[in-house]
mmCIF file of C-alpha atoms in Angstrom:
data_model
loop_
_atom_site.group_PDB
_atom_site.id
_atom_site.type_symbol
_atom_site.label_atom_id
_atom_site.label_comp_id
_atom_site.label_asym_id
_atom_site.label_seq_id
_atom_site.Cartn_x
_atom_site.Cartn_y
_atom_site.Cartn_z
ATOM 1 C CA UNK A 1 0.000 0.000 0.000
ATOM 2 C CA UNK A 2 3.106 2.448 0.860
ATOM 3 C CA UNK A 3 4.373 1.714 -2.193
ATOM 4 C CA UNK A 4 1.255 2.681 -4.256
ATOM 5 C CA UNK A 5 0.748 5.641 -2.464
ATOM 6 C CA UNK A 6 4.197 6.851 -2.938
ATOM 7 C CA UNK A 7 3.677 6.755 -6.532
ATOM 8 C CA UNK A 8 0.240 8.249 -6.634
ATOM 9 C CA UNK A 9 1.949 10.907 -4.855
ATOM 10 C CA UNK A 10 4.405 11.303 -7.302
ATOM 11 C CA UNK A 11 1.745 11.659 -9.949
ATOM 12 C CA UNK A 12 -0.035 14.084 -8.591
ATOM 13 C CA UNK A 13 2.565 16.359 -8.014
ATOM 14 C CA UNK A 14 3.925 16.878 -11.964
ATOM 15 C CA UNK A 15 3.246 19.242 -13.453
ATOM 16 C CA UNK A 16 0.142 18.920 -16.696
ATOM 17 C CA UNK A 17 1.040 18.933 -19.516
ATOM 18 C CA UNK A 18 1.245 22.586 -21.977
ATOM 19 C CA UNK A 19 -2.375 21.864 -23.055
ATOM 20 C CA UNK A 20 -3.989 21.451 -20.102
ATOM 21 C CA UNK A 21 -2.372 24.817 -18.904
ATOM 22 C CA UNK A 22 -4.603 27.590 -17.434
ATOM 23 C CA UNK A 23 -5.772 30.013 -20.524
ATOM 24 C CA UNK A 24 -5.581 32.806 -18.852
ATOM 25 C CA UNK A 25 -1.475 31.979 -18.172
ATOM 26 C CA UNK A 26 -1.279 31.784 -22.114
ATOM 27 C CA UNK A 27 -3.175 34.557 -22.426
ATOM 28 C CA UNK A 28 -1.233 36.494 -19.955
ATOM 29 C CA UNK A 29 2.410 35.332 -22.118
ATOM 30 C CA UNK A 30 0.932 36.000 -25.344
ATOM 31 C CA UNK A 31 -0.164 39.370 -23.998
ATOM 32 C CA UNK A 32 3.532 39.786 -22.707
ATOM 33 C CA UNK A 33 4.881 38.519 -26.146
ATOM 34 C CA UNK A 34 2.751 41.054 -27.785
ATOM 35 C CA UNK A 35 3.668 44.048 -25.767
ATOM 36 C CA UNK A 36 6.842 43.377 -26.296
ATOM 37 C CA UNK A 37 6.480 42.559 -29.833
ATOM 38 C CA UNK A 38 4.168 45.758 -30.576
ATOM 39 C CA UNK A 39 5.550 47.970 -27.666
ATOM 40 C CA UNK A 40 8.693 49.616 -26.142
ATOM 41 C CA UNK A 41 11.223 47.741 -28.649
ATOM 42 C CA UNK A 42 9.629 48.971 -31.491
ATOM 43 C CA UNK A 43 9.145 52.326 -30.171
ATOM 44 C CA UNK A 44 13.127 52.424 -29.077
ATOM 45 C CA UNK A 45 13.829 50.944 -32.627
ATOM 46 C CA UNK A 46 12.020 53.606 -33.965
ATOM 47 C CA UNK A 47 12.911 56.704 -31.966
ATOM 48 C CA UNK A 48 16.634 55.693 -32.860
ATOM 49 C CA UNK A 49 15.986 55.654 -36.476
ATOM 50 C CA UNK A 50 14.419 58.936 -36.164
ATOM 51 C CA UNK A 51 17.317 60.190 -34.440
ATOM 52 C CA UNK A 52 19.749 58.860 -36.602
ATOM 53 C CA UNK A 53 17.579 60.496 -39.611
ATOM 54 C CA UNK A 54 17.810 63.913 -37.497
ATOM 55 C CA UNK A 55 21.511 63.708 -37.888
ATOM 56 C CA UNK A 56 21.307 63.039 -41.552
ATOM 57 C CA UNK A 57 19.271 65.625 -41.836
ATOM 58 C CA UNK A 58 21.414 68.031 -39.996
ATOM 59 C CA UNK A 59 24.762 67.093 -41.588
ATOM 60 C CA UNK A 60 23.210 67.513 -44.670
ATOM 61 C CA UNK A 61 21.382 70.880 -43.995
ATOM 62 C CA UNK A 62 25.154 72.016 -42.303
ATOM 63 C CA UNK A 63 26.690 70.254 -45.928
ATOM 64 C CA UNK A 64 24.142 72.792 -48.111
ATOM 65 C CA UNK A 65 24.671 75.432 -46.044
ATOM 66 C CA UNK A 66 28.512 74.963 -46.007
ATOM 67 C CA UNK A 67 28.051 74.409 -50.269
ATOM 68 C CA UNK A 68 25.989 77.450 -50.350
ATOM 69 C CA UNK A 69 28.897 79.459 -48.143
ATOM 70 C CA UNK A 70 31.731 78.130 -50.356
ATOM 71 C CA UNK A 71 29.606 79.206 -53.497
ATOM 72 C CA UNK A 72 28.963 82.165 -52.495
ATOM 73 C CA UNK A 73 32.539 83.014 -51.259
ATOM 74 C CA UNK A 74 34.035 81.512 -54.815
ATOM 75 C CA UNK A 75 31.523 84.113 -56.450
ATOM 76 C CA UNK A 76 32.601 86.651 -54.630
ATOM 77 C CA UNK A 77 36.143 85.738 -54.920
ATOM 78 C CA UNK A 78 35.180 85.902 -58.764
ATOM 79 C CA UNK A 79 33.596 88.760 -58.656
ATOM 80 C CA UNK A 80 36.106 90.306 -56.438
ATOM 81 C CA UNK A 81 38.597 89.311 -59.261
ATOM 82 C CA UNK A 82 36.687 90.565 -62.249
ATOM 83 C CA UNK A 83 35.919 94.173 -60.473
ATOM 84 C CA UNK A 84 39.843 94.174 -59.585
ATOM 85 C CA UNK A 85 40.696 93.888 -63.155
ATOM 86 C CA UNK A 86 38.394 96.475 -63.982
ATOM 87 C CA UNK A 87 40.941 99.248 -62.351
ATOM 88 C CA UNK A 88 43.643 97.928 -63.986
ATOM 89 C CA UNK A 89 41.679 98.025 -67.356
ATOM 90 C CA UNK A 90 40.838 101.293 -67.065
ATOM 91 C CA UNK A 91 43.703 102.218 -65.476
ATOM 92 C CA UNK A 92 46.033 101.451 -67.814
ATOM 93 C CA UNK A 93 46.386 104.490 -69.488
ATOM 94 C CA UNK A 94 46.692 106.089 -66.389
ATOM 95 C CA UNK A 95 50.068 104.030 -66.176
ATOM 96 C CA UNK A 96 50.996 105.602 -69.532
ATOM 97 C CA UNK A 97 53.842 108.162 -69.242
ATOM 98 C CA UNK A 98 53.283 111.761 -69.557
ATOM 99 C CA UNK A 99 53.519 113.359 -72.794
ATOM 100 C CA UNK A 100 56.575 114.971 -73.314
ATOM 101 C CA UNK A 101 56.469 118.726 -73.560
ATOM 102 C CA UNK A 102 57.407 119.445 -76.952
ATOM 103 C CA UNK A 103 58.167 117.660 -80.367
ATOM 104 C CA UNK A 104 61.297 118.392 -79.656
ATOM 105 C CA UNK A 105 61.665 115.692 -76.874
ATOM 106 C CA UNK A 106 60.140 112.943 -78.994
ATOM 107 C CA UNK A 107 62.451 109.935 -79.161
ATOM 108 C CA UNK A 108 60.134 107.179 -79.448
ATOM 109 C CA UNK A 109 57.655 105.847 -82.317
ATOM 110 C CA UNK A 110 54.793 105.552 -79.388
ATOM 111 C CA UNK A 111 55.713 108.950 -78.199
ATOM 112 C CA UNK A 112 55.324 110.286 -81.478
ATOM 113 C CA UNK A 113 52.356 108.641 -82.382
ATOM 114 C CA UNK A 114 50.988 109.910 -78.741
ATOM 115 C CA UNK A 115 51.675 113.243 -79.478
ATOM 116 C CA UNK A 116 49.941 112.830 -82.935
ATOM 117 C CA UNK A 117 47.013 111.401 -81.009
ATOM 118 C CA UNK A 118 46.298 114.754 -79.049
ATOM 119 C CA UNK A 119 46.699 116.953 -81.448
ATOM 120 C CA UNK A 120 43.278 118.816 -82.232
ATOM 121 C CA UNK A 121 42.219 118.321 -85.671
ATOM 122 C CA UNK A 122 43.534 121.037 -88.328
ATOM 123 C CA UNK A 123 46.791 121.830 -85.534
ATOM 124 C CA UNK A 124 49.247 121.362 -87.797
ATOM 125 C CA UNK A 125 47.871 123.487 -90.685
ATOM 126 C CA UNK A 126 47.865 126.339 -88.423
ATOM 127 C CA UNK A 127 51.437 125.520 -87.057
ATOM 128 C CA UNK A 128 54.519 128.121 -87.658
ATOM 129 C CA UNK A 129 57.558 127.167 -89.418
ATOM 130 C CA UNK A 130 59.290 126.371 -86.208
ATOM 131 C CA UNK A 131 57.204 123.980 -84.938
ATOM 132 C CA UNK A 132 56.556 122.245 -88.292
ATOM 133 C CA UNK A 133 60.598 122.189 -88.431
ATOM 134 C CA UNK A 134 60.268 120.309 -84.983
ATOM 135 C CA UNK A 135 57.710 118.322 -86.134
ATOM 136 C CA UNK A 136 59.393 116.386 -89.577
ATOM 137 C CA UNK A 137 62.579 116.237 -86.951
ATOM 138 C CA UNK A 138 60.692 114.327 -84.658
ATOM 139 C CA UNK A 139 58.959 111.714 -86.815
ATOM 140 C CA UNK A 140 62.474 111.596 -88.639
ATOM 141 C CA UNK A 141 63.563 110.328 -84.889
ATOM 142 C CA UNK A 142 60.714 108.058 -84.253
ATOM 143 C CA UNK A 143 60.478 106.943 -87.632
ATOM 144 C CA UNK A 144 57.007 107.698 -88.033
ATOM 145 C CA UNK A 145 54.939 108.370 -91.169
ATOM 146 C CA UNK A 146 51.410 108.597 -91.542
ATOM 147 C CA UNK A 147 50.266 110.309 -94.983
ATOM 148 C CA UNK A 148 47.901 112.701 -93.316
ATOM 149 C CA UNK A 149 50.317 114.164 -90.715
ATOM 150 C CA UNK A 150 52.526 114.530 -93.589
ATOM 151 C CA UNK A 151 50.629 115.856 -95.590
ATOM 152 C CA UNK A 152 49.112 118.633 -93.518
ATOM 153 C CA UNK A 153 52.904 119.335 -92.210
ATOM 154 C CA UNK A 154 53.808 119.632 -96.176
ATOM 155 C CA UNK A 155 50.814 121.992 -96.975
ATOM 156 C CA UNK A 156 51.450 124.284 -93.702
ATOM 157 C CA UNK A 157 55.174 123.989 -94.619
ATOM 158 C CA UNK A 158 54.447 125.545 -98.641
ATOM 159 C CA UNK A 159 52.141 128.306 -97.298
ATOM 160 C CA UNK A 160 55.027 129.515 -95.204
ATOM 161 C CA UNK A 161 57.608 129.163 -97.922
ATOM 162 C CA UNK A 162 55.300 131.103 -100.443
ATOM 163 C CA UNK A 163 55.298 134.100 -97.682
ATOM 164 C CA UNK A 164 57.240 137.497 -97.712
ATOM 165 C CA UNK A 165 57.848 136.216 -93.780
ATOM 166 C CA UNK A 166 61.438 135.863 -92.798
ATOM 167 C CA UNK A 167 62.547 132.156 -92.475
ATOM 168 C CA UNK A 168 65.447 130.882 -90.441
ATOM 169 C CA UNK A 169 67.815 128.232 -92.496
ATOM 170 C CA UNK A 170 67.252 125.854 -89.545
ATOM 171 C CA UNK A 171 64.371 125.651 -90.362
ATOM 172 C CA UNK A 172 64.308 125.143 -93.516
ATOM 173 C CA UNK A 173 66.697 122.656 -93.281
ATOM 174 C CA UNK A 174 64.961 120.864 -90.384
ATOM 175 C CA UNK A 175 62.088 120.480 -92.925
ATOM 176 C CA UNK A 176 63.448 119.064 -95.569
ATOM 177 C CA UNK A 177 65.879 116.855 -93.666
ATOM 178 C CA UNK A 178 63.279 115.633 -91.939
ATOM 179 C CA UNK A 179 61.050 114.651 -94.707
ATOM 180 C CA UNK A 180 63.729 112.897 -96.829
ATOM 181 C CA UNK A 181 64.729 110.364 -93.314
ATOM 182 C CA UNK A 182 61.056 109.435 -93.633
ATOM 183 C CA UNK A 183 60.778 109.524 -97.521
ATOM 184 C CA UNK A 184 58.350 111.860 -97.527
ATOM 185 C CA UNK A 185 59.403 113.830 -100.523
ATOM 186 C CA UNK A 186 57.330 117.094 -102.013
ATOM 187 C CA UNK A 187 58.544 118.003 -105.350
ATOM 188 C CA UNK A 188 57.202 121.577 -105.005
ATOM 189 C CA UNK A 189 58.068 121.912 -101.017
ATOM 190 C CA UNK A 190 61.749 121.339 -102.006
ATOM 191 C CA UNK A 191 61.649 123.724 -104.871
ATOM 192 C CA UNK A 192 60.099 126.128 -102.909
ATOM 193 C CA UNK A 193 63.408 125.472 -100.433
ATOM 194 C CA UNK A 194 65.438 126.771 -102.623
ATOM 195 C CA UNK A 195 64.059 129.384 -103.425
ATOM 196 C CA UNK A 196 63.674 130.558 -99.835
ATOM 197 C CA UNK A 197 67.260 129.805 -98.975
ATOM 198 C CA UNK A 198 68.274 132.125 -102.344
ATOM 199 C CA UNK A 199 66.121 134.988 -100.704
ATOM 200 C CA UNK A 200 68.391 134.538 -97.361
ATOM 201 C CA UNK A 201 71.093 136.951 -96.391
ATOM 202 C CA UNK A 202 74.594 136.772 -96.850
ATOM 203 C CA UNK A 203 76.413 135.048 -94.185
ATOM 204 C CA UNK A 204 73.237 133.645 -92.732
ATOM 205 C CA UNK A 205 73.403 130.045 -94.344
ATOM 206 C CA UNK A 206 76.160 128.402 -92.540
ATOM 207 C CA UNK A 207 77.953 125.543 -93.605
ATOM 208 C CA UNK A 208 76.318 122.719 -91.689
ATOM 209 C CA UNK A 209 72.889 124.045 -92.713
ATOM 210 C CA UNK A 210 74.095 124.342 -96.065
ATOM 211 C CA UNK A 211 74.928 120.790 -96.187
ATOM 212 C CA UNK A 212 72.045 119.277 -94.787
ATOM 213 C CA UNK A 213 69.867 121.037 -97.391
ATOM 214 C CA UNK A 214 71.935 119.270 -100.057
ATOM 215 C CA UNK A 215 72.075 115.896 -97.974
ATOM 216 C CA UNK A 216 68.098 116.083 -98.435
ATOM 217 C CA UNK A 217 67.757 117.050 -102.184
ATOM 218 C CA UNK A 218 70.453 114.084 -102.761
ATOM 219 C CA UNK A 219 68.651 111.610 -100.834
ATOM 220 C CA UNK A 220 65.499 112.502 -102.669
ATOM 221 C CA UNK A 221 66.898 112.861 -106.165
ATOM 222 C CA UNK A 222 65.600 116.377 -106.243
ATOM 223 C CA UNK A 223 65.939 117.540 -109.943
ATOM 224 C CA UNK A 224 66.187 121.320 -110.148
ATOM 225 C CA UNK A 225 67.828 123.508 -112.572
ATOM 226 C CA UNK A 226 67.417 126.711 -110.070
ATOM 227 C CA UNK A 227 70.776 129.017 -110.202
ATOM 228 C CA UNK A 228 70.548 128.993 -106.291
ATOM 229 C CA UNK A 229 71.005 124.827 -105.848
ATOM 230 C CA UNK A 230 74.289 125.500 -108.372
ATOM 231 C CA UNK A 231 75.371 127.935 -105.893
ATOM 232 C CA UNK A 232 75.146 126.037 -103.017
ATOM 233 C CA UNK A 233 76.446 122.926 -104.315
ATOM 234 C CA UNK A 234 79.770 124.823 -105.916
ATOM 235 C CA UNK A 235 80.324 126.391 -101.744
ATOM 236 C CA UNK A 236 79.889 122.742 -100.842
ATOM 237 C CA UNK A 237 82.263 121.760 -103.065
ATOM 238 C CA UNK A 238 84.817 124.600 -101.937
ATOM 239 C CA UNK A 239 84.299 123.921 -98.325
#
């Protein structure tokens, strides 16, 4: 009798089996399981998702913003660039040196053609003999010929010879000099030369002068059968 007893005992105390469990107890675990399936893990999993997509956003508002910044500095940089050059640009012929004061202290061909450049339009027609002298000497220098400079110089230079005004020989002679270094040769301005240096006084032709006159008609292959251009050629000779 002990021995069944003992083993009724036994059976009574295990446990039943899963499917004779209370329902509320599986009720109660599948209400757990759910919680925790449709609950706080999902909610952490998706508060730090939505954090990490607050940093993406951020890093890529602080990324435009930082693009914008840089594109607006390298535009500005550009900008700042293009309105620098603008100075320069229009500067430029501020960098140009001055003038110089007189045709008499042109050297260069950019000089000369300066000089040209700011002379009012009809300036040389209206010029004296002096300063037309200075003028053929100074493109003679420079090297410079431009056929309506010389052509105004040559007209100015005619209306002066023509004249009952008294002419220095310098001048003559810086004239015609200066128009044969820059083959600019005028038949009648030559002839009219000569004449003008026959109408000088004695003693005022001096031997230098004298000899650049004849340098010039030479060089030009002035053809003249004036008594005067005998004259000087025969003093030449006996110089």
């Amino acid at each position: 009798r002990r021995l069944a007893e003992s083993a009724s005992s036994r059976r009574g105390s295990r446990s039943p089996p899963p499917s004779e469990q209370p329902p509320a107890l599986v009720v109660s675990t599948a209400s757990s399981v759910g919680e925790h399936a449709d609950g706080h893990p999902k909610n952490r999993r998706r508060k730090r998702f939505a954090w990490m997509d607050s940093d993406d956003e951020e890093d890529e508002v602080e990324g435009d913003a930082k693009g914008s910044g840089g594109g607006s500095c390298a535009n500005n940089s550009r900008s700042g660039s293009s309105s620098g050059d603008d100075p320069d640009a229009s500067g430029s012929h501020a960098r140009d040196p001055p003038l110089p004061a007189s045709f008499a202290e042109v050297e260069t061909f950019s000089q000369m053609m300066r000089m040209m450049e700011a002379q009012p339009r009809g300036t040389l027609l209206r010029m004296p003999m002096p300063e037309l002298a200075g003028v053929c000497q100074a493109a003679a220098r420079a090297k410079y010929y431009e056929a309506s400079v010389v052509g105004d110089v040559t007209s100015a230079a005619k209306v002066h010879l023509r004249g009952r005004a008294s002419i220095k020989p310098q001048d003559i002679a810086d004239v015609v000099a200066g128009l044969a270094d820059i083959n600019a040769y005028d038949r009648e301005l030559f002839e009219l030369a000569i004449q003008a240096v026959g109408g000088l006084l004695p003693g005022q032709l001096d031997g230098i002068q004298r000899r650049r006159i004849l340098e010039a008609l030479k060089k030009t292959n002035h053809q003249s059968e004036s008594p005067i251009l005998r004259s000087l050629q025969l003093q030449q000779a006996a110089a």
